[in-house]
Amino acid sequence: MLNPPTSTDLTPTRLHPTKERPCNGYIEYCNRRFSNVSMVVAHNSPFVVPGNIASNQKLHVLTQLADGIRGLQFQTHMPNGTLRLCHTSCDLLDAGTLESYLQAVSSWLATHPYEVIAIMMGNDDRVSPKSYIQPFERAEMLPYLYVPGNSTLTLDQWPTLSEMIIQNKRVVVMLDYLANQTEVPWLLNEFSYQWQTPFSPTNPTFPCIQQRPPNEAEEVSRNKMFMLNHNLNVEFSLNGLTGPILIPVYTELTRVNAISGNSSLGLNVQDCTKIWGRPPNWLLVDYYNFGNFNGSVFQVAATANNVSYGKSSCCGMEVVSAAKALKPTSTERLFVTAISILLCLM
């Protein structure tokens, strides 16, 4: 079993109030509804374990937030009665406790009072929604959590970012399975408020079709937020696991996270906008700091939001070549290279 990070790994060393513009960095967003902004989401945000092929990000959550990530998505598991952040199995990748991760997020929120974020959790062990109360409470997150007036909201019923900031209810928390808003009002049933394109995609064409929740009527989907799952995966088998796992196609990140071209995030957003009449609310990506240039995923989001991406540099490190920076093992390199050749032939 891989060693999880210690609590000090999630403790910021320097915190100070932000000097950035309000409303997630864009004054233009202040009067927009939460449902009318496209935000970049870090797929499996906590899974930043060097040398582990199941990792999905390179940079720590505090760096993610500093760079402009406004959606944090991840799986939770509950071995031995404690909610932990694990990929598929805690024997494969264990990124520590949910509470430690939330403490880092809470510390950032305290020093960035004009930012609005979303946290989207996978309840992989199907535990009671009440199990999530204690980690959020101990991390001092409860005062920030948004509670909607209804068990579902249409696009025109969400508050504006400025309203959420003024009320200091700046965090929307969603759970994919077993949410009960009568028991835990701030833990939203994810698919009552949004739908998603194909989950854990392996198809490099990324079809912009509604997959989760299944069999939802189109007229219902058109009045909800939606997530674009734009993270390309391949199956990988490891000894000791009952089945294959999905890992990012490292060598394709430059193309997948690009602003244009086949399989790119930019092209996918354009296609979704044409099909659904509006851009996706959530752009879920792996290794967000890689692309055809550093910050390309944020450029895509800015374009979708009809604003200018003003940063001159991003993101946490000056590396564009994901294949070089991630340094896969020889076995991983051979495997992923073979997959990349197949993708190029498609």
Short mmCIF file of C-alpha atoms in Angstrom, two decimals:
data_model
loop_
_atom_site.label_atom_id
_atom_site.label_comp_id
_atom_site.label_asym_id
_atom_site.label_seq_id
_atom_site.Cartn_x
_atom_site.Cartn_y
_atom_site.Cartn_z
CA MET A 1 0.00 0.00 0.00
CA LEU A 2 1.31 3.42 -0.90
CA ASN A 3 2.01 5.84 1.91
CA PRO A 4 -0.48 8.74 2.08
CA PRO A 5 0.78 12.28 2.53
CA THR A 6 1.06 13.61 6.06
CA SER A 7 -1.15 16.40 7.31
CA THR A 8 1.73 18.85 6.83
CA ASP A 9 1.57 18.18 3.09
CA LEU A 10 -1.79 19.94 3.07
CA THR A 11 -0.83 22.84 5.33
CA PRO A 12 -0.13 26.17 3.63
CA THR A 13 3.07 27.90 4.73
CA ARG A 14 2.07 31.45 3.79
CA LEU A 15 -1.40 32.87 3.53
CA HIS A 16 -2.44 36.43 2.83
CA PRO A 17 -5.59 38.13 1.57
CA THR A 18 -6.00 38.16 -2.18
CA LYS A 19 -5.41 41.32 -4.19
CA GLU A 20 -7.11 39.90 -7.27
CA ARG A 21 -10.34 41.19 -8.73
CA PRO A 22 -13.57 39.88 -7.18
CA CYS A 23 -15.91 37.20 -8.53
CA ASN A 24 -13.37 34.55 -9.47
CA GLY A 25 -11.03 37.09 -11.00
CA TYR A 26 -13.51 38.68 -13.41
CA ILE A 27 -15.73 41.61 -12.48
CA GLU A 28 -17.91 40.59 -15.43
CA TYR A 29 -18.98 37.50 -13.47
CA CYS A 30 -20.33 39.37 -10.46
CA ASN A 31 -23.84 39.77 -11.86
CA ARG A 32 -23.88 36.40 -13.58
CA ARG A 33 -25.67 33.48 -12.02
CA PHE A 34 -23.61 30.60 -10.74
CA SER A 35 -25.25 28.58 -13.50
CA ASN A 36 -24.00 31.00 -16.18
CA VAL A 37 -20.23 30.68 -15.73
CA SER A 38 -17.88 28.05 -17.19
CA MET A 39 -15.29 26.93 -14.65
CA VAL A 40 -12.28 24.61 -14.95
CA VAL A 41 -12.54 21.55 -12.68
CA ALA A 42 -9.53 19.55 -11.50
CA HIS A 43 -10.45 15.90 -12.04
CA ASN A 44 -9.47 13.96 -8.91
CA SER A 45 -7.95 17.10 -7.45
CA PRO A 46 -6.28 15.48 -4.39
CA PHE A 47 -4.60 12.71 -6.36
CA VAL A 48 -1.18 14.30 -6.53
CA VAL A 49 1.05 11.39 -5.55
CA PRO A 50 4.45 11.42 -7.33
CA GLY A 51 5.28 8.21 -9.14
CA ASN A 52 1.75 6.84 -8.91
CA ILE A 53 0.13 6.13 -12.28
CA ALA A 54 -3.32 6.60 -10.73
CA SER A 55 -2.63 10.28 -10.05
CA ASN A 56 -4.60 12.81 -12.09
CA GLN A 57 -2.93 16.10 -11.18
CA LYS A 58 0.62 17.39 -10.76
CA LEU A 59 0.01 20.37 -8.48
CA HIS A 60 -1.37 20.60 -4.93
CA VAL A 61 -4.89 21.93 -4.31
CA LEU A 62 -3.63 25.30 -3.02
CA THR A 63 -1.74 25.81 -6.26
CA GLN A 64 -4.77 24.64 -8.23
CA LEU A 65 -6.92 27.29 -6.58
CA ALA A 66 -4.26 29.97 -6.97
CA ASP A 67 -4.02 29.19 -10.68
CA GLY A 68 -7.77 29.52 -11.23
CA ILE A 69 -9.29 26.08 -10.66
CA ARG A 70 -12.79 26.65 -9.28
CA GLY A 71 -14.12 23.11 -9.29
CA LEU A 72 -12.64 20.34 -7.13
CA GLN A 73 -13.71 16.79 -7.97
CA PHE A 74 -12.62 13.51 -6.35
CA GLN A 75 -13.58 10.07 -5.05
CA THR A 76 -14.08 9.23 -1.39
CA HIS A 77 -13.75 5.84 0.30
CA MET A 78 -14.31 4.88 3.91
CA PRO A 79 -11.87 2.23 5.16
CA ASN A 80 -11.91 1.72 8.93
CA GLY A 81 -14.62 4.33 9.47
CA THR A 82 -12.72 7.37 8.14
CA LEU A 83 -13.45 9.10 4.85
CA ARG A 84 -10.30 9.06 2.74
CA LEU A 85 -9.39 10.24 -0.73
CA CYS A 86 -8.55 7.13 -2.73
CA HIS A 87 -8.48 6.25 -6.41
CA THR A 88 -10.47 3.05 -7.04
CA SER A 89 -8.89 1.46 -3.95
CA CYS A 90 -6.93 2.84 -1.01
CA ASP A 91 -4.33 0.16 -1.78
CA LEU A 92 -3.76 1.78 -5.18
CA LEU A 93 -3.66 5.46 -4.24
CA ASP A 94 -4.38 7.03 -0.86
CA ALA A 95 -4.13 10.84 -0.77
CA GLY A 96 -5.03 11.19 2.90
CA THR A 97 -8.21 12.07 4.74
CA LEU A 98 -11.05 14.18 3.42
CA GLU A 99 -10.74 16.34 6.52
CA SER A 100 -7.09 17.24 5.87
CA TYR A 101 -7.82 18.14 2.28
CA LEU A 102 -10.80 20.31 3.29
CA GLN A 103 -8.68 22.09 5.89
CA ALA A 104 -6.39 23.29 3.11
CA VAL A 105 -9.37 24.44 1.01
CA SER A 106 -10.91 26.18 4.02
CA SER A 107 -7.70 28.08 4.74
CA TRP A 108 -7.69 29.34 1.15
CA LEU A 109 -11.33 30.43 1.32
CA ALA A 110 -10.61 32.40 4.50
CA THR A 111 -8.01 34.50 2.70
CA HIS A 112 -9.86 34.79 -0.62
CA PRO A 113 -13.27 36.21 0.32
CA TYR A 114 -14.36 37.03 -3.24
CA GLU A 115 -14.04 33.53 -4.71
CA VAL A 116 -16.80 30.99 -5.39
CA ILE A 117 -16.00 27.30 -5.86
CA ALA A 118 -17.68 23.92 -6.22
CA ILE A 119 -16.72 20.62 -4.60
CA MET A 120 -18.00 17.46 -6.30
CA MET A 121 -17.51 14.18 -4.51
CA GLY A 122 -17.91 10.58 -5.55
CA ASN A 123 -19.42 8.44 -2.81
CA ASP A 124 -17.68 5.30 -4.00
CA ASP A 125 -18.42 3.25 -0.87
CA ARG A 126 -22.04 4.43 -0.80
CA VAL A 127 -21.86 5.60 2.81
CA SER A 128 -24.52 7.63 4.62
CA PRO A 129 -24.55 11.34 3.70
CA LYS A 130 -24.24 12.11 7.41
CA SER A 131 -20.72 10.67 7.24
CA TYR A 132 -19.63 13.85 5.45
CA ILE A 133 -20.74 16.23 8.17
CA GLN A 134 -17.83 15.75 10.55
CA PRO A 135 -14.99 16.28 8.03
CA PHE A 136 -16.57 19.50 6.77
CA GLU A 137 -17.33 20.67 10.31
CA ARG A 138 -13.81 19.99 11.62
CA ALA A 139 -12.32 21.75 8.60
CA GLU A 140 -14.46 24.82 9.47
CA MET A 141 -16.15 24.69 6.08
CA LEU A 142 -19.78 24.75 7.19
CA PRO A 143 -20.16 28.57 7.28
CA TYR A 144 -19.22 28.77 3.58
CA LEU A 145 -21.65 26.14 2.27
CA TYR A 146 -24.51 27.17 0.02
CA VAL A 147 -27.96 25.70 0.78
CA PRO A 148 -30.47 25.97 -2.08
CA GLY A 149 -34.12 26.71 -1.47
CA ASN A 150 -35.25 23.76 -3.59
CA SER A 151 -34.21 20.15 -4.09
CA THR A 152 -33.39 21.09 -7.67
CA LEU A 153 -32.73 24.43 -9.38
CA THR A 154 -33.23 25.45 -12.98
CA LEU A 155 -30.66 27.65 -14.66
CA ASP A 156 -32.49 30.88 -13.80
CA GLN A 157 -32.94 29.98 -10.11
CA TRP A 158 -29.29 30.02 -9.06
CA PRO A 159 -27.97 33.12 -7.26
CA THR A 160 -25.39 35.42 -8.81
CA LEU A 161 -21.77 35.17 -7.76
CA SER A 162 -22.00 38.56 -6.04
CA GLU A 163 -24.99 37.36 -3.99
CA MET A 164 -23.08 34.27 -2.89
CA ILE A 165 -20.05 36.39 -1.99
CA ILE A 166 -22.05 38.96 -0.02
CA GLN A 167 -23.77 36.19 1.95
CA ASN A 168 -20.45 34.33 2.28
CA LYS A 169 -22.10 31.16 0.96
CA ARG A 170 -19.40 30.60 -1.60
CA VAL A 171 -19.07 26.81 -1.78
CA VAL A 172 -21.46 24.49 -3.60
CA VAL A 173 -20.97 20.86 -2.51
CA MET A 174 -22.39 17.97 -4.52
CA LEU A 175 -22.45 14.19 -3.99
CA ASP A 176 -23.07 11.73 -6.80
CA TYR A 177 -24.86 8.97 -4.85
CA LEU A 178 -27.04 8.73 -1.71
CA ALA A 179 -27.29 12.47 -1.05
CA ASN A 180 -30.23 13.32 1.21
CA GLN A 181 -30.89 17.05 1.44
CA THR A 182 -33.42 16.58 4.21
CA GLU A 183 -30.70 15.08 6.41
CA VAL A 184 -27.81 17.22 5.11
CA PRO A 185 -29.20 20.31 3.30
CA TRP A 186 -25.83 21.55 2.00
CA LEU A 187 -24.83 18.20 0.48
CA LEU A 188 -26.58 18.46 -2.88
CA ASN A 189 -27.73 15.56 -4.98
CA GLU A 190 -25.40 16.15 -7.92
CA PHE A 191 -27.65 14.89 -10.69
CA SER A 192 -30.60 16.94 -9.53
CA TYR A 193 -28.63 20.05 -10.43
CA GLN A 194 -26.43 18.99 -13.33
CA TRP A 195 -25.83 16.28 -15.91
CA GLN A 196 -22.62 14.98 -17.44
CA THR A 197 -21.17 13.88 -20.76
CA PRO A 198 -19.66 10.34 -20.88
CA PHE A 199 -17.82 9.60 -17.64
CA SER A 200 -14.12 8.56 -17.64
CA PRO A 201 -13.98 8.85 -21.44
CA THR A 202 -11.74 6.64 -23.56
CA ASN A 203 -13.09 7.98 -26.86
CA PRO A 204 -10.84 10.82 -28.13
CA THR A 205 -13.75 12.36 -30.04
CA PHE A 206 -15.44 13.22 -26.71
CA PRO A 207 -19.08 13.10 -27.88
CA CYS A 208 -21.14 15.83 -26.21
CA ILE A 209 -24.07 13.65 -25.22
CA GLN A 210 -25.90 13.36 -21.93
CA GLN A 211 -24.90 10.19 -20.04
CA ARG A 212 -25.40 10.72 -16.31
CA PRO A 213 -28.02 10.58 -14.96
CA PRO A 214 -29.24 7.96 -17.41
CA ASN A 215 -32.42 8.36 -19.42
CA GLU A 216 -32.99 12.00 -18.54
CA ALA A 217 -35.40 13.83 -20.85
CA GLU A 218 -33.69 16.36 -23.10
CA GLU A 219 -35.97 19.20 -22.01
CA VAL A 220 -34.89 18.57 -18.41
CA SER A 221 -31.19 18.48 -19.32
CA ARG A 222 -31.46 21.74 -21.23
CA ASN A 223 -32.50 23.57 -18.07
CA LYS A 224 -29.71 22.21 -15.87
CA MET A 225 -26.00 22.91 -15.56
CA PHE A 226 -23.75 20.36 -17.25
CA MET A 227 -20.25 18.98 -16.92
CA LEU A 228 -17.96 18.25 -19.83
CA ASN A 229 -15.82 15.24 -18.88
CA HIS A 230 -12.75 16.02 -20.97
CA ASN A 231 -10.08 13.71 -19.58
CA LEU A 232 -8.80 10.99 -21.90
CA ASN A 233 -8.15 7.60 -20.31
CA VAL A 234 -6.81 4.16 -21.14
CA GLU A 235 -7.32 0.91 -19.27
CA PHE A 236 -4.35 -0.42 -17.33
CA SER A 237 -4.18 -3.70 -15.42
CA LEU A 238 -2.20 -4.08 -12.20
CA ASN A 239 -1.50 -7.18 -10.15
CA GLY A 240 -3.63 -7.36 -7.03
CA LEU A 241 -6.61 -5.50 -8.44
CA THR A 242 -9.75 -7.34 -9.50
CA GLY A 243 -10.09 -5.37 -12.72
CA PRO A 244 -8.39 -2.76 -14.91
CA ILE A 245 -8.08 0.85 -13.83
CA LEU A 246 -8.30 3.97 -15.96
CA ILE A 247 -5.24 6.20 -16.17
CA PRO A 248 -4.67 9.46 -18.09
CA VAL A 249 -3.05 9.26 -21.52
CA TYR A 250 -0.04 11.35 -20.52
CA THR A 251 1.39 11.75 -24.02
CA GLU A 252 -1.87 13.24 -25.33
CA LEU A 253 -2.29 15.95 -22.66
CA THR A 254 -0.79 18.66 -24.87
CA ARG A 255 -3.46 17.97 -27.47
CA VAL A 256 -6.36 17.13 -25.13
CA ASN A 257 -5.96 20.30 -23.02
CA ALA A 258 -5.36 22.54 -26.04
CA ILE A 259 -7.46 25.47 -27.20
CA SER A 260 -8.03 24.02 -30.68
CA GLY A 261 -7.54 20.98 -32.86
CA ASN A 262 -8.82 17.41 -32.86
CA SER A 263 -9.61 16.04 -29.37
CA SER A 264 -8.95 19.46 -27.83
CA LEU A 265 -10.85 20.99 -24.96
CA GLY A 266 -11.44 24.11 -27.04
CA LEU A 267 -13.06 22.19 -29.90
CA ASN A 268 -15.15 20.13 -27.48
CA VAL A 269 -16.51 23.25 -25.79
CA GLN A 270 -17.37 24.73 -29.18
CA ASP A 271 -19.20 21.56 -30.21
CA CYS A 272 -21.12 21.40 -26.93
CA THR A 273 -22.11 25.04 -27.24
CA LYS A 274 -23.53 24.42 -30.71
CA ILE A 275 -25.43 21.32 -29.61
CA TRP A 276 -26.85 22.64 -26.33
CA GLY A 277 -27.08 26.35 -27.08
CA ARG A 278 -24.73 27.28 -24.22
CA PRO A 279 -21.23 26.31 -23.06
CA PRO A 280 -20.62 23.69 -20.36
CA ASN A 281 -20.57 24.92 -16.77
CA TRP A 282 -17.77 22.57 -15.78
CA LEU A 283 -14.67 21.70 -17.82
CA LEU A 284 -13.25 18.65 -16.07
CA VAL A 285 -9.62 17.94 -16.98
CA ASP A 286 -6.57 15.95 -15.91
CA TYR A 287 -3.23 17.69 -15.32
CA TYR A 288 -4.73 21.11 -15.94
CA ASN A 289 -1.30 22.78 -16.04
CA PHE A 290 -0.40 21.02 -19.30
CA GLY A 291 -1.65 21.96 -22.74
CA ASN A 292 -0.48 23.58 -25.93
CA PHE A 293 0.66 26.37 -23.59
CA ASN A 294 0.54 26.76 -19.82
CA GLY A 295 -2.93 27.99 -18.99
CA SER A 296 -4.61 26.76 -22.17
CA VAL A 297 -7.53 25.24 -20.23
CA PHE A 298 -8.18 28.62 -18.61
CA GLN A 299 -8.04 30.32 -22.00
CA VAL A 300 -10.76 27.91 -23.17
CA ALA A 301 -12.91 28.78 -20.16
CA ALA A 302 -12.39 32.52 -20.65
CA THR A 303 -13.42 32.23 -24.30
CA ALA A 304 -16.53 30.28 -23.30
CA ASN A 305 -17.33 33.05 -20.80
CA ASN A 306 -16.70 35.79 -23.38
CA VAL A 307 -13.95 37.42 -21.32
CA SER A 308 -10.22 37.90 -21.89
CA TYR A 309 -7.76 35.55 -20.22
CA GLY A 310 -5.37 38.06 -18.75
CA LYS A 311 -2.66 35.98 -17.08
CA SER A 312 0.78 36.22 -18.64
CA SER A 313 1.98 32.98 -17.03
CA CYS A 314 0.54 29.85 -15.53
CA CYS A 315 0.50 27.39 -13.83
CA GLY A 316 2.64 26.65 -10.82
CA MET A 317 5.50 25.56 -13.07
CA GLU A 318 6.85 26.38 -16.52
CA VAL A 319 6.52 23.00 -18.20
CA VAL A 320 4.47 22.33 -21.30
CA SER A 321 5.59 18.78 -22.09
CA ALA A 322 3.51 16.53 -19.87
CA ALA A 323 5.25 13.40 -21.13
CA LYS A 324 8.59 14.83 -19.95
CA ALA A 325 7.40 16.32 -16.65
CA LEU A 326 5.48 13.27 -15.44
CA LYS A 327 8.42 10.91 -16.11
CA PRO A 328 6.50 7.63 -16.46
CA THR A 329 8.25 4.34 -15.80
CA SER A 330 9.50 2.29 -18.74
CA THR A 331 6.48 -0.01 -18.54
CA GLU A 332 4.06 2.91 -18.45
CA ARG A 333 5.92 4.59 -21.31
CA LEU A 334 5.66 1.57 -23.58
CA PHE A 335 2.01 1.08 -22.75
CA VAL A 336 0.97 4.69 -23.23
CA THR A 337 3.05 5.05 -26.41
CA ALA A 338 1.23 2.08 -27.92
CA ILE A 339 -2.12 3.63 -27.01
CA SER A 340 -1.06 6.99 -28.46
CA ILE A 341 -0.18 5.35 -31.78
CA LEU A 342 -3.62 3.77 -31.87
CA LEU A 343 -5.25 7.13 -31.12
CA CYS A 344 -3.37 8.81 -33.94
CA LEU A 345 -4.70 6.21 -36.34
CA MET A 346 -8.33 6.89 -35.35
#
